[in-house]
Coordinates of C-alpha atoms in Angstrom, one line a residue:
M1 CA 0.0 0.0 0.0
A2 CA 2.7 2.4 1.0
R3 CA 4.6 1.7 -2.5
A4 CA 1.3 2.5 -4.2
E5 CA 0.7 5.9 -2.4
R6 CA 4.3 6.9 -3.1
E7 CA 4.1 5.8 -6.6
D8 CA 0.9 7.8 -6.9
R9 CA 2.8 11.1 -6.4
I10 CA 5.7 10.1 -8.6
A11 CA 2.8 9.4 -11.3
L12 CA 1.4 12.9 -11.4
A13 CA 3.1 13.7 -14.7
A14 CA 3.0 10.0 -15.8
P15 CA 1.6 9.1 -19.2
S16 CA -1.2 6.4 -19.4
V17 CA 0.6 3.1 -19.8
Q18 CA -1.7 0.4 -19.2
P19 CA -1.4 -3.3 -20.2
A20 CA -4.3 -4.9 -21.6
S21 CA -5.1 -6.8 -18.7
M22 CA -6.1 -3.4 -17.0
T23 CA -8.8 -2.2 -19.2
T24 CA -11.6 -3.5 -17.2
I25 CA -10.4 -1.6 -14.1
T26 CA -10.1 1.6 -16.4
A27 CA -13.7 1.0 -17.7
S28 CA -15.2 0.8 -14.1
S29 CA -14.0 4.1 -13.3
S30 CA -16.0 5.9 -16.2
P31 CA -18.8 8.1 -15.2
A32 CA -21.3 5.6 -16.6
S33 CA -20.4 3.0 -14.1
R34 CA -20.1 5.1 -11.1
P35 CA -22.5 4.0 -8.2
H36 CA -25.6 6.2 -8.2
A37 CA -23.7 9.3 -9.7
Y38 CA -25.6 12.5 -9.4
R39 CA -25.6 15.0 -12.4
S40 CA -25.9 18.1 -10.1
P41 CA -22.8 19.1 -8.4
G42 CA -24.5 19.2 -4.7
A43 CA -22.3 20.3 -1.8
L44 CA -19.4 17.9 -2.5
G45 CA -19.2 19.2 -6.1
V46 CA -19.4 22.9 -5.0
S47 CA -16.6 22.1 -2.4
A48 CA -14.3 20.8 -5.2
I49 CA -15.1 23.7 -7.4
V50 CA -14.4 26.2 -4.7
L51 CA -11.1 24.4 -3.8
A52 CA -10.2 24.6 -7.6
V53 CA -11.0 28.4 -7.5
L54 CA -8.6 29.0 -4.4
I55 CA -5.8 26.9 -6.1
S56 CA -6.0 29.0 -9.3
V57 CA -6.0 32.3 -7.5
P58 CA -2.3 32.6 -7.3
I59 CA -1.7 31.5 -10.8
A60 CA -4.1 34.2 -12.1
A61 CA -2.4 37.0 -9.7
V62 CA 0.8 36.1 -11.3
L63 CA -0.3 36.0 -15.0
S64 CA -2.0 39.4 -14.4
N65 CA 1.2 40.9 -14.1
V66 CA 2.0 40.1 -17.6
F67 CA -0.2 42.9 -18.6
S68 CA 0.9 45.4 -16.1
H69 CA 3.1 48.5 -17.1
G70 CA 6.5 47.5 -16.3
G71 CA 8.3 50.3 -14.4
E72 CA 12.1 51.1 -14.0
T73 CA 12.9 47.8 -12.2
W74 CA 11.5 45.7 -15.2
R75 CA 13.4 47.7 -17.9
H76 CA 16.5 47.6 -15.6
L77 CA 16.1 43.7 -15.4
V78 CA 15.5 43.2 -19.1
D79 CA 18.5 45.3 -20.0
T80 CA 21.0 43.9 -17.5
V81 CA 20.2 40.3 -15.6
L82 CA 17.3 38.9 -17.5
P83 CA 19.3 37.4 -20.5
G84 CA 21.4 36.0 -17.9
Y85 CA 18.4 34.4 -16.2
L86 CA 17.2 32.9 -19.4
V87 CA 20.8 31.2 -20.1
N88 CA 21.3 30.2 -16.8
T89 CA 17.8 28.6 -16.1
G90 CA 18.0 27.0 -19.6
A91 CA 21.5 25.5 -18.9
L92 CA 20.3 24.3 -15.5
V93 CA 17.3 22.5 -16.9
L94 CA 19.3 20.7 -19.8
G95 CA 22.2 19.7 -17.3
V96 CA 19.8 18.1 -14.9
A97 CA 17.7 16.4 -17.5
Y98 CA 21.1 14.9 -18.7
G99 CA 22.2 13.9 -15.2
V100 CA 18.8 12.4 -14.2
V101 CA 18.4 10.5 -17.3
S102 CA 21.6 9.1 -17.3
I103 CA 21.8 8.2 -13.6
G104 CA 18.2 7.0 -13.4
V105 CA 18.1 4.8 -16.4
L106 CA 21.2 3.2 -15.9
S107 CA 20.7 2.2 -12.6
A108 CA 17.3 1.1 -13.0
W109 CA 18.2 -1.3 -15.9
L110 CA 21.1 -2.8 -14.1
V111 CA 19.1 -3.8 -11.1
T112 CA 16.3 -5.0 -13.5
A113 CA 18.0 -6.9 -16.0
Y114 CA 21.1 -8.4 -14.0
R115 CA 21.6 -10.2 -11.0
F116 CA 24.7 -9.1 -9.1
P117 CA 26.0 -8.9 -5.3
G118 CA 24.2 -6.4 -3.6
R119 CA 21.3 -5.9 -6.2
R120 CA 18.7 -6.6 -3.6
M121 CA 19.9 -3.7 -1.4
L122 CA 20.2 -1.4 -4.2
Q123 CA 16.9 -1.9 -5.6
W124 CA 15.5 -0.1 -2.7
A125 CA 18.4 2.1 -1.4
L126 CA 18.6 3.9 -4.6
I127 CA 15.6 6.0 -3.7
L128 CA 16.9 7.3 -0.5
P129 CA 18.5 10.5 -2.0
L130 CA 14.7 11.6 -2.0
A131 CA 15.1 12.3 1.6
M132 CA 18.1 14.7 1.1
P133 CA 16.8 18.3 0.1
A134 CA 18.9 19.6 -2.8
Y135 CA 20.0 22.8 -0.9
V136 CA 21.1 20.5 2.3
M137 CA 23.2 18.6 -0.1
A138 CA 24.5 21.7 -1.6
Y139 CA 25.6 22.9 1.9
A140 CA 27.4 19.6 2.7
Y141 CA 29.5 19.4 -0.5
T142 CA 30.4 23.1 -0.2
D143 CA 32.2 22.4 3.3
W144 CA 33.4 19.1 1.8
L145 CA 34.9 20.5 -1.3
Q146 CA 35.7 24.3 -0.8
F147 CA 39.4 25.5 -0.4
T148 CA 39.4 24.9 3.4
G149 CA 37.6 21.7 3.2
P150 CA 39.1 18.3 4.0
V151 CA 39.3 17.2 0.2
Q152 CA 41.5 20.2 -0.9
T153 CA 43.4 20.3 2.4
W154 CA 44.4 16.8 2.1
L155 CA 45.5 17.2 -1.6
R156 CA 47.8 19.9 -0.7
E157 CA 49.4 18.1 2.4
L158 CA 49.8 15.2 -0.1
T159 CA 51.5 17.1 -3.1
G160 CA 53.0 20.1 -1.2
W161 CA 51.2 22.6 -3.4
R162 CA 49.8 25.9 -2.2
A163 CA 47.0 28.2 -3.2
H164 CA 46.8 29.2 -7.2
E165 CA 49.4 26.4 -7.8
Y166 CA 46.6 23.9 -8.8
W167 CA 43.2 23.7 -10.4
F168 CA 40.1 22.3 -8.6
P169 CA 36.5 22.4 -9.8
E170 CA 34.5 25.1 -8.1
I171 CA 31.5 23.7 -6.4
R172 CA 29.7 27.0 -6.1
S173 CA 28.9 27.2 -9.9
L174 CA 26.3 26.3 -12.2
G175 CA 28.0 22.9 -13.1
G176 CA 28.0 22.3 -9.2
A177 CA 24.0 23.2 -9.0
M178 CA 23.6 20.8 -12.0
A179 CA 25.4 17.8 -10.2
V180 CA 23.7 18.5 -7.0
L181 CA 20.3 18.5 -8.2
S182 CA 21.1 15.5 -10.5
F183 CA 22.0 13.6 -7.5
A184 CA 19.1 14.7 -5.6
L185 CA 16.4 14.2 -8.1
Y186 CA 17.4 11.2 -10.2
P187 CA 15.1 8.7 -8.1
Y188 CA 12.4 10.2 -9.9
V189 CA 13.5 8.9 -13.1
Y190 CA 14.9 5.6 -11.6
L191 CA 11.3 4.7 -10.1
L192 CA 9.5 5.2 -13.3
A193 CA 11.9 3.6 -15.5
R194 CA 12.3 0.8 -13.1
A195 CA 8.7 0.0 -13.0
S196 CA 8.7 0.3 -17.1
F197 CA 11.5 -2.1 -17.2
L198 CA 9.8 -4.6 -14.8
D199 CA 6.6 -4.6 -17.0
Q200 CA 8.2 -5.4 -20.3
S201 CA 7.9 -8.8 -21.5
R202 CA 10.6 -11.5 -22.0
A203 CA 9.2 -12.1 -25.6
A204 CA 10.5 -8.5 -26.7
T205 CA 13.9 -8.8 -25.2
E206 CA 14.2 -12.6 -26.8
S207 CA 13.1 -11.2 -30.2
A208 CA 16.0 -8.7 -30.3
R209 CA 18.4 -11.4 -29.2
L210 CA 17.2 -13.4 -32.3
L211 CA 17.8 -10.6 -34.4
G212 CA 21.5 -10.7 -33.4
Y213 CA 21.3 -7.7 -30.6
G214 CA 23.5 -8.4 -27.7
P215 CA 22.4 -7.4 -24.0
W216 CA 23.1 -3.6 -24.7
G217 CA 21.7 -3.9 -28.2
A218 CA 18.6 -5.0 -26.9
F219 CA 18.5 -2.4 -24.2
F220 CA 19.0 0.5 -26.6
R221 CA 16.7 -1.0 -29.5
V222 CA 13.8 -2.5 -27.3
A223 CA 13.8 -1.9 -23.6
L224 CA 14.7 1.7 -23.7
P225 CA 12.0 2.8 -26.2
L226 CA 9.3 0.8 -24.6
A227 CA 10.2 2.5 -21.2
R228 CA 10.3 6.1 -22.9
P229 CA 6.9 7.2 -21.5
G230 CA 8.1 6.5 -17.6
I231 CA 11.5 8.0 -18.4
V232 CA 10.2 11.3 -20.0
A233 CA 7.5 11.5 -17.0
G234 CA 10.3 11.2 -14.2
T235 CA 12.4 13.7 -16.1
A236 CA 9.7 16.0 -16.2
L237 CA 9.1 15.8 -12.5
A238 CA 12.9 16.2 -11.9
L239 CA 12.9 19.4 -14.0
M240 CA 10.0 21.1 -12.3
E241 CA 11.4 20.4 -9.1
A242 CA 14.8 22.0 -10.4
L243 CA 12.9 25.0 -11.5
A244 CA 11.3 25.5 -8.3
D245 CA 14.6 25.2 -6.3
F246 CA 15.8 28.2 -4.4
G247 CA 18.1 27.3 -1.9
T248 CA 20.8 25.3 -4.0
V249 CA 21.1 28.3 -6.7
S250 CA 20.9 31.0 -4.3
Y251 CA 23.8 29.3 -2.2
F252 CA 25.8 28.8 -5.1
A253 CA 25.2 32.3 -6.5
V254 CA 23.7 31.2 -9.9
Q255 CA 21.3 33.6 -11.2
T256 CA 18.2 31.9 -12.1
F257 CA 14.5 33.2 -12.5
T258 CA 13.9 31.9 -8.8
T259 CA 16.6 34.1 -7.4
G260 CA 15.7 36.9 -9.5
I261 CA 11.9 36.9 -8.3
Y262 CA 13.2 37.3 -4.7
R263 CA 15.8 39.9 -5.7
A264 CA 13.0 41.9 -7.5
W265 CA 10.7 41.4 -4.5
L266 CA 12.6 41.5 -1.4
S267 CA 15.8 43.7 -2.3
L268 CA 14.1 45.9 -5.1
G269 CA 10.7 46.1 -3.6
D270 CA 8.8 46.0 -7.1
T271 CA 5.9 43.2 -6.8
V272 CA 5.2 43.9 -10.5
A273 CA 8.6 43.3 -11.6
A274 CA 8.5 40.0 -9.2
G275 CA 5.3 38.9 -10.8
Q276 CA 6.6 39.2 -14.3
L277 CA 9.6 37.1 -13.6
A278 CA 7.3 34.6 -11.9
S279 CA 5.4 34.3 -15.1
C280 CA 8.5 33.8 -17.2
L281 CA 9.2 30.8 -14.6
L282 CA 5.7 29.5 -15.0
A283 CA 6.4 29.6 -18.8
F284 CA 9.5 27.3 -18.2
V285 CA 7.4 25.0 -16.4
A286 CA 4.7 25.0 -18.8
L287 CA 7.2 24.4 -21.6
V288 CA 8.5 21.4 -19.6
L289 CA 4.9 19.8 -19.4
V290 CA 4.1 20.7 -22.9
G291 CA 7.2 19.0 -24.2
E292 CA 6.6 15.9 -22.3
R293 CA 3.2 15.8 -24.3
V294 CA 4.8 16.4 -27.6
T295 CA 7.5 14.0 -27.0
R296 CA 4.9 11.4 -26.3
G297 CA 2.7 12.3 -29.3
K298 CA 0.2 9.7 -30.3
A299 CA 2.3 6.8 -29.2
R300 CA 0.9 4.1 -26.9
Y301 CA 3.0 1.4 -25.1
H302 CA 0.7 -1.4 -24.3
N303 CA 2.3 -4.6 -22.9
V304 CA 0.1 -7.5 -23.8
T305 CA 2.3 -10.2 -22.2
A306 CA 3.1 -8.3 -18.9
R307 CA 3.1 -11.8 -17.0
A308 CA 6.2 -13.2 -19.1
R309 CA 8.7 -10.9 -17.7
A310 CA 12.5 -11.4 -18.5
L311 CA 14.5 -13.1 -16.1
P312 CA 17.6 -11.1 -14.8
Q313 CA 20.8 -12.3 -16.0
R314 CA 23.6 -13.2 -13.6
L315 CA 26.9 -11.3 -13.7
H316 CA 30.3 -12.6 -12.4
G317 CA 33.7 -11.0 -11.9
F318 CA 34.5 -7.6 -13.2
A319 CA 31.0 -7.2 -15.0
A320 CA 29.5 -7.7 -11.4
A321 CA 31.7 -5.3 -9.7
A322 CA 31.2 -2.7 -12.5
A323 CA 27.4 -3.0 -12.1
F324 CA 27.5 -2.7 -8.3
A325 CA 29.8 0.4 -8.7
A326 CA 27.6 2.2 -11.3
C327 CA 24.4 1.7 -9.1
F328 CA 26.4 2.4 -5.7
A329 CA 27.8 5.5 -7.0
P330 CA 24.6 7.6 -7.0
L331 CA 23.6 6.3 -3.6
L332 CA 27.0 7.2 -2.3
F333 CA 27.2 10.8 -3.6
G334 CA 23.3 11.4 -3.5
F335 CA 22.9 10.2 0.2
L336 CA 25.7 8.4 2.1
L337 CA 28.4 10.9 1.6
P338 CA 26.2 14.1 2.4
V339 CA 24.8 12.5 5.7
G340 CA 28.4 11.6 6.8
I341 CA 29.6 15.2 6.1
L342 CA 26.6 16.5 8.0
A343 CA 27.1 14.1 10.8
S344 CA 30.8 14.8 10.9
L345 CA 30.0 18.6 11.0
A346 CA 27.4 18.3 13.8
W347 CA 29.8 16.2 15.8
E348 CA 32.7 18.8 15.6
E349 CA 30.4 21.4 16.3
G350 CA 29.2 19.5 19.4
A351 CA 25.5 20.3 18.5
G352 CA 23.0 19.1 20.9
V353 CA 19.3 19.4 21.4
S354 CA 19.1 23.1 22.3
T355 CA 16.1 25.3 23.3
R356 CA 16.3 27.0 19.8
L357 CA 16.3 23.6 17.9
L358 CA 13.5 22.4 19.8
S359 CA 11.5 25.8 18.9
L360 CA 12.4 25.3 15.3
I361 CA 11.2 21.6 15.2
G362 CA 8.0 22.7 17.2
N363 CA 7.3 25.6 14.5
T364 CA 8.1 23.1 11.6
F365 CA 5.9 20.3 12.8
T366 CA 2.8 22.7 13.6
L367 CA 2.9 24.1 10.0
A368 CA 3.4 20.4 8.6
G369 CA 0.7 19.0 10.7
V370 CA -2.0 21.5 10.2
T371 CA -1.1 21.6 6.4
A372 CA -1.2 17.6 6.4
L373 CA -4.7 17.6 8.3
L374 CA -6.3 20.2 6.1
A375 CA -4.8 18.5 2.9
I376 CA -6.4 15.3 3.8
V377 CA -9.7 16.7 4.4
A378 CA -9.7 18.7 1.0
A379 CA -8.5 15.9 -1.0
T380 CA -11.0 13.5 0.6
L381 CA -13.8 15.9 -0.5
M382 CA -12.4 16.4 -3.9
A383 CA -11.7 12.7 -4.6
Y384 CA -15.3 11.6 -3.3
A385 CA -17.0 14.5 -5.3
G386 CA -15.1 13.0 -8.5
R387 CA -16.4 9.6 -7.5
V388 CA -20.1 10.3 -7.0
V389 CA -20.7 13.6 -9.1
R390 CA -21.2 13.0 -12.7
S391 CA -20.3 16.6 -13.8
P392 CA -17.5 17.7 -16.2
V393 CA -17.3 20.9 -14.2
V394 CA -16.2 18.8 -11.0
A395 CA -13.8 16.6 -13.0
A396 CA -12.4 19.8 -14.3
A397 CA -12.0 21.3 -11.0
N398 CA -10.0 18.3 -9.7
R399 CA -7.6 18.5 -12.5
I400 CA -7.1 22.0 -11.9
A401 CA -6.4 21.7 -8.3
A402 CA -3.9 19.0 -8.9
L403 CA -1.8 21.3 -11.0
G404 CA -0.4 23.1 -7.9
Y405 CA 2.6 20.4 -7.5
A406 CA 3.7 21.9 -10.8
I407 CA 3.9 25.4 -9.7
P408 CA 7.3 26.7 -8.1
G409 CA 7.1 27.8 -4.5
A410 CA 8.5 31.2 -5.5
V411 CA 5.6 31.6 -8.2
I412 CA 3.0 30.7 -5.5
A413 CA 4.5 33.2 -2.9
V414 CA 4.2 35.9 -5.4
G415 CA 0.7 34.8 -6.4
I416 CA -0.5 34.8 -2.8
L417 CA 1.1 37.6 -1.3
V418 CA 0.4 40.4 -3.8
P419 CA -3.6 39.9 -3.9
L420 CA -3.5 39.1 -0.1
G421 CA -1.5 42.4 0.5
R422 CA -4.3 44.4 -1.3
L423 CA -7.0 42.5 0.3
D424 CA -5.4 43.2 3.7
N425 CA -4.9 47.1 3.0
A426 CA -8.5 47.3 1.9
L427 CA -9.7 45.6 4.8
A428 CA -7.7 47.7 7.2
D429 CA -8.9 50.9 5.6
W430 CA -12.5 49.8 5.8
L431 CA -12.2 49.0 9.6
R432 CA -10.6 52.2 10.3
E433 CA -13.2 54.2 8.4
Q434 CA -16.0 52.4 9.9
F435 CA -15.0 51.4 13.4
G436 CA -11.8 53.5 14.0
L437 CA -9.9 50.3 14.4
H438 CA -6.1 50.1 13.5
T439 CA -5.7 46.5 12.9
G440 CA -2.7 46.5 10.5
L441 CA -2.3 43.3 8.3
L442 CA -4.7 40.5 9.4
L443 CA -3.6 37.8 6.9
T444 CA -0.2 38.9 5.2
G445 CA 2.7 37.6 7.1
T446 CA 0.6 34.9 9.2
I447 CA 0.4 31.3 9.3
V448 CA -2.9 31.4 7.6
A449 CA -1.1 32.6 4.4
L450 CA 1.7 30.2 4.8
V451 CA -0.6 27.2 5.2
Y452 CA -2.5 28.5 2.1
A453 CA 0.7 28.5 0.1
Y454 CA 1.6 24.8 1.3
L455 CA -2.0 23.7 0.2
V456 CA -1.8 25.2 -3.2
R457 CA 1.8 23.5 -3.6
F458 CA 1.1 20.2 -2.2
L459 CA -2.6 19.5 -2.3
A460 CA -2.1 17.5 -5.4
I461 CA -0.1 14.9 -3.7
A462 CA -2.9 14.1 -1.1
F463 CA -5.5 14.2 -3.7
Q464 CA -3.6 11.6 -5.9
S465 CA -3.2 9.3 -2.9
V466 CA -6.7 9.2 -1.8
E467 CA -8.2 9.3 -5.1
A468 CA -5.9 5.9 -5.7
G469 CA -7.4 4.7 -2.6
L470 CA -10.9 5.2 -3.6
A471 CA -10.4 3.4 -7.0
R472 CA -9.4 0.2 -5.2
I473 CA -13.0 0.2 -3.4
T474 CA -15.8 -1.6 -5.4
P475 CA -18.6 0.5 -6.4
S476 CA -20.9 -2.2 -5.1
M477 CA -19.9 -0.8 -1.6
D478 CA -21.4 2.4 -2.5
D479 CA -24.8 0.7 -3.6
A480 CA -25.0 -1.3 -0.7
A481 CA -24.8 1.7 1.3
R482 CA -27.3 3.7 -0.5
S483 CA -29.7 0.8 -0.6
L484 CA -29.7 1.0 3.2
G485 CA -30.6 4.6 3.2
A486 CA -27.1 6.2 3.6
G487 CA -26.5 9.4 1.9
P488 CA -23.1 10.3 0.2
G489 CA -21.8 11.9 3.4
A490 CA -22.7 9.0 5.6
T491 CA -21.4 6.5 2.9
L492 CA -18.2 8.4 3.1
A493 CA -17.9 8.7 6.9
R494 CA -19.1 5.0 7.6
V495 CA -18.0 3.1 4.6
H496 CA -15.1 4.6 2.8
A497 CA -13.1 6.2 5.7
P498 CA -12.4 3.1 7.4
M499 CA -11.2 1.4 4.2
L500 CA -9.2 4.5 3.3
W501 CA -7.3 4.8 6.6
A502 CA -3.9 3.5 5.0
S503 CA -4.4 5.8 1.9
L504 CA -5.1 8.9 4.3
L505 CA -2.2 8.1 6.5
G506 CA 0.3 7.9 3.4
A507 CA -1.2 11.0 1.8
G508 CA -0.6 13.0 5.2
L509 CA 2.6 11.6 5.8
L510 CA 3.8 12.6 2.4
V511 CA 2.5 16.2 2.6
F512 CA 4.0 16.3 6.1
V513 CA 7.5 15.6 4.8
D514 CA 7.2 17.8 1.8
V515 CA 6.2 20.9 4.0
M516 CA 9.1 20.2 6.1
K517 CA 11.5 20.5 3.4
E518 CA 9.7 23.2 1.6
L519 CA 12.0 26.5 1.5
P520 CA 11.2 29.1 -1.3
A521 CA 7.4 30.0 0.0
T522 CA 8.5 29.5 3.5
F523 CA 11.5 31.8 3.4
A524 CA 9.2 34.6 1.7
M525 CA 5.8 34.1 3.8
R526 CA 6.6 33.0 7.1
P527 CA 5.5 35.3 10.0
F528 CA 7.9 37.6 11.6
N529 CA 10.2 35.8 14.1
F530 CA 8.7 32.4 12.9
D531 CA 11.5 30.4 11.5
T532 CA 11.3 26.9 10.5
L533 CA 14.2 24.1 10.0
A534 CA 14.5 24.7 6.4
V535 CA 14.6 28.5 7.0
E536 CA 17.3 28.3 9.7
V537 CA 19.4 26.1 7.6
F538 CA 19.3 28.6 4.9
N539 CA 20.1 31.4 7.1
L540 CA 23.0 29.8 8.8
T541 CA 24.6 28.5 5.6
K542 CA 24.1 32.0 4.2
D543 CA 26.2 33.3 6.9
E544 CA 28.8 30.5 6.3
R545 CA 27.9 28.8 9.7
L546 CA 27.9 25.4 8.1
G547 CA 28.6 23.5 11.5
E548 CA 25.4 25.0 13.0
A549 CA 23.4 24.1 10.1
A550 CA 24.2 20.5 10.3
A551 CA 22.0 19.6 13.1
P552 CA 18.7 21.0 11.8
S553 CA 19.9 19.7 8.3
L554 CA 20.0 16.1 10.0
V555 CA 16.6 16.6 11.5
I556 CA 14.8 17.5 8.1
V557 CA 16.5 14.4 6.3
A558 CA 15.7 12.0 9.3
I559 CA 12.0 12.9 9.2
G560 CA 12.2 12.6 5.3
L561 CA 13.5 9.0 5.7
I562 CA 10.2 7.9 7.5
P563 CA 7.9 7.4 4.1
L564 CA 11.1 6.2 2.0
I565 CA 11.7 3.5 4.7
V566 CA 8.3 2.2 4.4
L567 CA 8.6 2.3 0.6
S568 CA 12.0 0.6 0.5
R569 CA 10.6 -2.3 2.5
Q570 CA 7.9 -2.6 0.1
M571 CA 10.4 -2.5 -2.9
S572 CA 12.6 -5.0 -1.1
R573 CA 9.8 -7.6 -0.7
A574 CA 8.7 -7.0 -4.4
G575 CA 12.3 -7.5 -5.6
R576 CA 12.6 -11.0 -3.8
S577 CA 9.2 -12.0 -5.5
R578 CA 10.6 -11.2 -8.8

């Protein structure tokens, strides 16, 4: 169950790839076969529509700035830094795409098609970098690879070289950002590529062998093209995360649209220019999504012999060692080494459980817990409305609400704070004129606005998990409840909720962990003097206090491991059964 819930999140951008044996399940989810479907929206349908409107407000607010008159700030950005933002963001997208595809596809193919020592462990361990936020990995590698770090210090001691007498790659650069984001995000491609390879039939591989292709020829000619939908979908998810990143590119001083948004907003104080830059970033995200659809075209990838899967080929000697090294390297550089660096820094700093750390954990857990609870409630209402209401408006509303995961946190922050600030000012003026009250800003800069931003960003995760859980409940359960006189609300509370507890728990856990790691929206929208673990890590590392940042970074990673440990155990069991 946990594996299915996690893969539901990964499948947000995945194309529809269904074997022939799944056609009956697909047919049963059509509106015509829904149990006692209602044509009028009703309360459930209205709730889904209202949620979709609330989710779309930040996007509409950002896009409205496109038609605003650009001031001096916008003209200054166009003349000076905007070309650099375009080049750096485009280069980052291309570099991360190459990195995640190379790492994710190769490791997925090796653990699927071959047997070698350590394969069972690597099958599930290769997803662990998902627990490591990219900005935390960036801080760890900066301390390790900078001039005063242990690597260059050891190199100078070994060779006797001094400063400026040797060349060493600069980690705080565009190339460093590409490498860090690739190691942090390749599990998206790995999970979907491995699922695609597992579902390919033995007949396809054997046909390639009969045509004279060797193992790698069969991979490039048959296996790779058949896995293309999953690979492209995983790459699209990774690129959306890369475009949304703020901590890594900011710390590495790489000027992208994300850093430009905060510069225009917080440093230059021009919300219109920030909104126009956010629109450009949103256009990049749209290009990634459209590119995923265009590359797929009208192709369909059906597997009519899914049960006859190819048996892994056993490797020996050098080939086995090379396969293990190729799969272990991403795990080493994407998880084990950064965790080891952070643990060493925390040990040297003598970090303990201070009052400040406990306060940060409390703030973070409060935000994550409230958001997870609200996301579960909202996702349940939306998914259940889509199940029982036969209305294209409700179906479209659910799809719109699920788009939030593709929107970068910086865009959401701009899209919420600009209209919310205007509403707050108008409300404060009205209260002052009518009642003589000087209330100040009631919503902007509060937990309410921040939780709203989290819901816009992560509601899609909970919705996908709950919708998948409802799809596994047979429609006859609804029919039986209705025949006994239970309405939609009573059926949801008495029948579906007890059967959905695992899906609801998984959805809440995923939202909880993502809120803990979220930095861009939190950094811009948090209340005054209300920091979270992610913001504390960013502020400390910005001041080069890497040792002090190690303890809160390790807490973020440890919490992020919880859902991955559950998923890893499920993957390990599945690997043994194959």
